[in-house]
Each structure stands twice: as structure tokens, then as C-alpha cells.
Amino acid sequence: MILVGVILLVIGFVAGISILWTIGIVLVVIGAILWILGAMGHAVGGRRHYW
């Protein structure tokens, strides 16, 4: 999700399309939050990891 957000940020910046820029920022922020929660050991999206 973070990678898609960064790609949209770059495309939106180069092409001058502000909606892609906005969607890219939102995806990067949500992806970072989910990544941090997953790294802390919380179940993200109902998934449990047993190890």
C-alpha cells in the first residue's frame, strides 16, 4: 500500500493531477499506520500470527 501511494504521489506530481497526489498521501499514511500496528504485534484486519 505504501508503494502504491508513493507511485501515485510521483505520477500526480509529474502530471500535475492533484487528485492522484491526495490519494497517494492517504495511501502512504494508511499503509504506514498498518505497518506500525503489524510490527507492534497487533492483529491487523483480523489476521492472527502464531509463532
PDB file of C-alpha atoms in Angstrom, residues 5-22:
ATOM      1  CA  GLY A   5       0.903   5.537  -2.567  1.00  0.00           C
ATOM      2  CA  VAL A   6       4.425   6.625  -3.450  1.00  0.00           C
ATOM      3  CA  ILE A   7       3.862   5.761  -7.112  1.00  0.00           C
ATOM      4  CA  LEU A   8       0.653   7.808  -7.145  1.00  0.00           C
ATOM      5  CA  LEU A   9       2.466  10.696  -5.448  1.00  0.00           C
ATOM      6  CA  VAL A  10       5.142  10.707  -8.141  1.00  0.00           C
ATOM      7  CA  ILE A  11       2.641  10.408 -11.010  1.00  0.00           C
ATOM      8  CA  GLY A  12       0.443  13.110  -9.511  1.00  0.00           C
ATOM      9  CA  PHE A  13       3.400  15.425  -9.016  1.00  0.00           C
ATOM     10  CA  VAL A  14       4.831  14.926 -12.502  1.00  0.00           C
ATOM     11  CA  ALA A  15       1.485  15.098 -14.314  1.00  0.00           C
ATOM     12  CA  GLY A  16       0.100  17.877 -12.136  1.00  0.00           C
ATOM     13  CA  ILE A  17      -3.016  15.891 -11.191  1.00  0.00           C
ATOM     14  CA  SER A  18      -3.934  16.877  -7.653  1.00  0.00           C
ATOM     15  CA  ILE A  19      -6.382  14.026  -7.010  1.00  0.00           C
ATOM     16  CA  LEU A  20      -3.583  11.468  -7.518  1.00  0.00           C
ATOM     17  CA  TRP A  21      -1.415  13.463  -5.128  1.00  0.00           C
ATOM     18  CA  THR A  22      -4.178  13.393  -2.496  1.00  0.00           C
TER      19      THR A  22
END
